[in-house]
mmCIF file of C-alpha atoms in Angstrom:
data_model
loop_
_atom_site.group_PDB
_atom_site.id
_atom_site.type_symbol
_atom_site.label_atom_id
_atom_site.label_comp_id
_atom_site.label_asym_id
_atom_site.label_seq_id
_atom_site.Cartn_x
_atom_site.Cartn_y
_atom_site.Cartn_z
ATOM 1 C CA MET K 1 -5.485 -28.832 9.678
ATOM 2 C CA CYS K 2 -3.688 -26.233 7.596
ATOM 3 C CA ALA K 3 -0.056 -25.563 8.499
ATOM 4 C CA VAL K 4 2.912 -23.927 6.764
ATOM 5 C CA ASN K 5 5.338 -26.633 5.633
ATOM 6 C CA THR K 6 8.881 -25.758 6.682
ATOM 7 C CA ASP K 7 10.520 -29.122 5.954
ATOM 8 C CA HIS K 8 12.162 -28.107 2.675
ATOM 9 C CA VAL K 9 14.853 -25.541 3.425
ATOM 10 C CA LEU K 10 15.650 -24.599 -0.187
ATOM 11 C CA TYR K 11 11.998 -24.119 -1.071
ATOM 12 C CA THR K 12 11.439 -22.010 2.064
ATOM 13 C CA VAL K 13 14.438 -19.797 1.235
ATOM 14 C CA TYR K 14 13.291 -19.505 -2.391
ATOM 15 C CA SER K 15 9.692 -18.678 -1.451
ATOM 16 C CA THR K 16 10.532 -16.147 1.280
ATOM 17 C CA VAL K 17 13.105 -14.382 -0.890
ATOM 18 C CA GLY K 18 10.718 -14.311 -3.854
ATOM 19 C CA ALA K 19 7.630 -13.358 -1.862
ATOM 20 C CA PHE K 20 9.083 -10.780 0.535
ATOM 21 C CA TYR K 21 12.812 -10.014 0.662
ATOM 22 C CA LEU K 22 13.428 -9.290 -3.034
ATOM 23 C CA PRO K 23 10.204 -7.282 -3.581
ATOM 24 C CA THR K 24 10.852 -5.335 -0.370
ATOM 25 C CA LEU K 25 14.390 -4.425 -1.469
ATOM 26 C CA LEU K 26 13.009 -3.300 -4.839
ATOM 27 C CA LEU K 27 10.303 -1.246 -3.113
ATOM 28 C CA ILE K 28 12.874 0.403 -0.845
ATOM 29 C CA ALA K 29 15.109 1.206 -3.843
ATOM 30 C CA LEU K 30 12.186 2.630 -5.833
ATOM 31 C CA TYR K 31 10.908 4.622 -2.860
ATOM 32 C CA GLY K 32 14.414 5.989 -2.348
ATOM 33 C CA ARG K 33 14.488 7.183 -5.966
ATOM 34 C CA ILE K 34 11.006 8.688 -5.653
ATOM 35 C CA TYR K 35 12.001 10.443 -2.422
ATOM 36 C CA ILE K 36 15.175 11.898 -3.959
ATOM 37 C CA GLU K 37 13.307 13.084 -7.074
ATOM 38 C CA ALA K 38 10.442 14.584 -5.063
ATOM 39 C CA ARG K 39 12.871 16.331 -2.715
ATOM 40 C CA SER K 40 14.800 17.877 -5.605
ATOM 41 C CA ARG K 41 11.538 19.037 -7.221
ATOM 42 C CA ILE K 42 10.331 20.536 -3.942
ATOM 43 C CA LEU K 43 13.637 22.369 -3.466
ATOM 44 C CA LYS K 44 13.443 23.713 -7.042
ATOM 45 C CA GLN K 45 9.919 25.001 -6.368
ATOM 46 C CA SER K 46 10.771 26.606 -3.041
ATOM 47 C CA PRO K 47 9.474 30.154 -2.658
ATOM 48 C CA LYS K 48 12.979 31.440 -1.900
ATOM 49 C CA SER K 49 13.815 31.537 -5.600
ATOM 50 C CA THR K 50 12.543 34.661 -7.311
ATOM 51 C CA GLY K 51 10.867 34.216 -10.628
ATOM 52 C CA LYS K 52 8.363 35.880 -12.842
ATOM 53 C CA ARG K 53 5.047 36.799 -11.346
ATOM 54 C CA LEU K 54 1.699 37.444 -12.928
ATOM 55 C CA THR K 55 0.997 41.170 -12.877
ATOM 56 C CA ARG K 56 -2.030 43.254 -13.747
ATOM 57 C CA ALA K 57 -1.530 46.851 -14.834
ATOM 58 C CA HIS K 58 -4.238 49.520 -15.055
ATOM 59 C CA LEU K 59 -3.544 52.696 -16.997
ATOM 60 C CA ILE K 60 -5.048 55.631 -15.129
ATOM 61 C CA THR K 61 -6.249 58.328 -17.485
ATOM 62 C CA ASP K 62 -7.174 61.679 -15.989
ATOM 63 C CA SER K 63 -7.528 63.529 -19.281
ATOM 64 C CA PRO K 64 -10.756 65.463 -19.816
ATOM 65 C CA GLY K 65 -13.439 63.523 -21.646
ATOM 66 C CA SER K 66 -11.820 60.188 -20.871
ATOM 67 C CA SER K 67 -13.273 58.043 -18.149
ATOM 68 C CA SER K 68 -12.044 54.644 -19.283
ATOM 69 C CA VAL K 69 -9.505 52.503 -17.533
ATOM 70 C CA SER K 70 -7.556 50.122 -19.740
ATOM 71 C CA SER K 71 -6.005 47.010 -18.273
ATOM 72 C CA THR K 72 -3.381 44.603 -19.500
ATOM 73 C CA ASN K 73 -2.093 41.287 -18.230
ATOM 74 C CA SER K 74 1.577 40.535 -18.577
ATOM 75 C CA ARG K 75 4.384 38.564 -17.038
ATOM 76 C CA ALA K 76 7.004 40.761 -15.455
ATOM 77 C CA ALA K 77 9.787 40.548 -12.934
ATOM 78 C CA ASP K 78 9.028 41.414 -9.332
ATOM 79 C CA VAL K 79 7.792 44.981 -9.190
ATOM 80 C CA SER K 80 7.018 45.003 -5.523
ATOM 81 C CA SER K 81 8.237 42.900 -2.665
ATOM 82 C CA ASP K 82 4.867 43.247 -0.985
ATOM 83 C CA THR K 83 2.393 40.595 -2.166
ATOM 84 C CA SER K 84 -0.713 41.905 -3.960
ATOM 85 C CA SER K 85 0.027 45.551 -3.173
ATOM 86 C CA PRO K 86 -0.576 48.327 -5.712
ATOM 87 C CA VAL K 87 2.429 50.319 -6.897
ATOM 88 C CA TYR K 88 2.043 53.616 -8.737
ATOM 89 C CA LEU K 89 4.633 54.336 -11.397
ATOM 90 C CA ASN K 90 4.017 57.188 -13.861
ATOM 91 C CA GLN K 91 0.253 56.975 -13.585
ATOM 92 C CA VAL K 92 0.198 53.190 -14.025
ATOM 93 C CA LYS K 93 -1.268 51.111 -11.211
ATOM 94 C CA VAL K 94 0.473 47.734 -11.037
ATOM 95 C CA LYS K 95 -0.865 44.924 -8.852
ATOM 96 C CA VAL K 96 1.427 41.965 -8.278
ATOM 97 C CA SER K 97 -0.346 38.637 -7.924
ATOM 98 C CA ASP K 98 1.499 35.604 -6.612
ATOM 99 C CA ALA K 99 -0.828 33.131 -8.355
ATOM 100 C CA LEU K 100 2.014 31.219 -9.981
ATOM 101 C CA LEU K 101 4.015 31.147 -6.777
ATOM 102 C CA GLU K 102 0.998 29.875 -4.831
ATOM 103 C CA LYS K 103 0.407 27.167 -7.440
ATOM 104 C CA LYS K 104 4.018 26.006 -7.059
ATOM 105 C CA LYS K 105 3.669 25.953 -3.262
ATOM 106 C CA ILE K 106 0.511 23.832 -3.498
ATOM 107 C CA MET K 107 2.163 21.391 -5.907
ATOM 108 C CA ALA K 108 5.206 21.115 -3.627
ATOM 109 C CA ALA K 109 2.983 20.462 -0.607
ATOM 110 C CA ARG K 110 1.093 17.743 -2.505
ATOM 111 C CA GLU K 111 4.326 16.054 -3.585
ATOM 112 C CA LYS K 112 5.637 16.211 -0.028
ATOM 113 C CA LYS K 113 2.437 14.692 1.352
ATOM 114 C CA ALA K 114 2.389 11.936 -1.285
ATOM 115 C CA THR K 115 6.015 11.065 -0.543
ATOM 116 C CA LYS K 116 5.298 10.955 3.194
ATOM 117 C CA THR K 117 2.237 8.739 2.643
ATOM 118 C CA LEU K 118 4.245 6.367 0.472
ATOM 119 C CA GLY K 119 6.908 6.145 3.188
ATOM 120 C CA ILE K 120 4.285 5.389 5.864
ATOM 121 C CA ILE K 121 2.711 2.665 3.699
ATOM 122 C CA LEU K 122 6.085 1.074 2.983
ATOM 123 C CA GLY K 123 7.087 1.293 6.648
ATOM 124 C CA ALA K 124 3.822 -0.309 7.785
ATOM 125 C CA TYR K 125 4.272 -3.092 5.228
ATOM 126 C CA ILE K 126 7.802 -3.860 6.464
ATOM 127 C CA VAL K 127 6.878 -3.679 10.165
ATOM 128 C CA CYS K 128 3.868 -5.973 9.683
ATOM 129 C CA TRP K 129 5.407 -8.623 7.429
ATOM 130 C CA LEU K 130 9.107 -8.721 8.403
ATOM 131 C CA PRO K 131 8.649 -10.721 11.659
ATOM 132 C CA PHE K 132 6.628 -13.403 9.827
ATOM 133 C CA PHE K 133 9.190 -13.799 7.063
ATOM 134 C CA ILE K 134 12.111 -13.819 9.514
ATOM 135 C CA ILE K 135 10.540 -16.612 11.552
ATOM 136 C CA SER K 136 9.525 -18.445 8.345
ATOM 137 C CA LEU K 137 13.155 -18.389 7.210
ATOM 138 C CA VAL K 138 14.708 -19.165 10.588
ATOM 139 C CA MET K 139 12.460 -22.146 11.455
ATOM 140 C CA PRO K 140 13.636 -24.525 8.692
ATOM 141 C CA ILE K 141 17.289 -23.471 8.967
ATOM 142 C CA CYS K 142 17.357 -23.753 12.761
ATOM 143 C CA LYS K 143 15.190 -26.897 12.989
ATOM 144 C CA ASP K 144 15.630 -28.343 16.497
ATOM 145 C CA ALA K 145 18.250 -25.834 17.680
ATOM 146 C CA CYS K 146 15.649 -23.108 18.146
ATOM 147 C CA TRP K 147 12.091 -23.653 19.199
ATOM 148 C CA PHE K 148 9.206 -21.254 18.684
ATOM 149 C CA HIS K 149 5.832 -21.564 20.296
ATOM 150 C CA PRO K 150 3.136 -21.994 17.623
ATOM 151 C CA ALA K 151 1.310 -18.970 19.068
ATOM 152 C CA ILE K 152 4.297 -16.751 18.142
ATOM 153 C CA PHE K 153 4.138 -17.950 14.544
ATOM 154 C CA ASP K 154 0.360 -17.347 14.470
ATOM 155 C CA PHE K 155 0.799 -13.887 16.003
ATOM 156 C CA PHE K 156 3.346 -12.881 13.347
ATOM 157 C CA ASN K 157 1.104 -14.316 10.636
ATOM 158 C CA TRP K 158 -1.852 -12.214 11.860
ATOM 159 C CA LEU K 159 0.427 -9.198 12.192
ATOM 160 C CA GLY K 160 1.067 -9.555 8.459
ATOM 161 C CA TYR K 161 -2.670 -9.726 7.786
ATOM 162 C CA LEU K 162 -3.074 -6.616 9.916
ATOM 163 C CA ASN K 163 -1.247 -4.732 7.156
ATOM 164 C CA SER K 164 -4.317 -5.147 4.947
ATOM 165 C CA LEU K 165 -6.391 -3.441 7.644
ATOM 166 C CA ILE K 166 -3.893 -0.626 8.168
ATOM 167 C CA ASN K 167 -3.589 0.415 4.500
ATOM 168 C CA PRO K 168 -7.144 1.793 4.105
ATOM 169 C CA ILE K 169 -6.695 3.713 7.358
ATOM 170 C CA ILE K 170 -3.422 5.254 6.128
ATOM 171 C CA TYR K 171 -4.979 6.212 2.791
ATOM 172 C CA THR K 172 -8.041 7.652 4.538
ATOM 173 C CA MET K 173 -5.919 9.784 6.855
ATOM 174 C CA SER K 174 -3.733 11.158 4.070
ATOM 175 C CA ASN K 175 -6.024 11.551 1.048
ATOM 176 C CA GLU K 176 -9.131 13.727 0.952
ATOM 177 C CA ASP K 177 -10.769 11.629 -1.796
ATOM 178 C CA PHE K 178 -10.381 8.448 0.273
ATOM 179 C CA LYS K 179 -11.598 10.309 3.367
ATOM 180 C CA GLN K 180 -14.781 11.493 1.646
ATOM 181 C CA ALA K 181 -15.472 8.062 0.137
ATOM 182 C CA PHE K 182 -14.913 6.434 3.532
ATOM 183 C CA HIS K 183 -17.324 8.879 5.215
ATOM 184 C CA LYS K 184 -19.953 8.175 2.535
ATOM 185 C CA LEU K 185 -19.494 4.432 3.011
ATOM 186 C CA ILE K 186 -19.841 4.663 6.807
ATOM 187 C CA HIS K 187 -22.837 6.969 6.461
ATOM 188 C CA ARG K 188 -24.504 4.532 4.053
ATOM 189 C CA PHE K 189 -24.093 1.612 6.460
ATOM 190 C CA SER K 190 -24.989 3.532 9.624
ATOM 191 C CA CYS K 191 -28.017 5.316 8.168
ATOM 192 C CA PRO K 192 -29.908 2.845 5.944
ATOM 193 C CA SER K 193 -32.640 4.450 3.885
#
């Protein structure tokens, strides 16, 4: 019969602190730093701030004998407030393209999603393992003063193991690469060739 030994109080405190409480506090501190950094980067990349946009200018030549249209690419300040609309200034057609702004929006959305996923993973880890480590710490300290049914201890132990099942589901829901790999894996097992 395999059972968790809770006779040695100091060893139990040492092992639970080293295996769960200290790493969890470090993870929370690191996630907090990541969240603050990602939030500041997202706010810096917000579309409210005006910056330089990629523009394309076409010189319109109506002179006799000339049928060519020359084009140049340059970075310029906002010429038009309307996205991708042509503006005619002194026979020059300018088209504003928000390619750089769109790229910043996509990067900000990815950072936001990654930060959210990290928070969900950390939250699931804490919810699944905290009850087990609380009861593991309380049992040797309490001894006979508090009694727990062995089924409760087993339930909390399996709740911790459930975290290993939840992680692939979280990654699959939040990451397209994981989602595609998961679909391929399911397809391979459900449709043997």
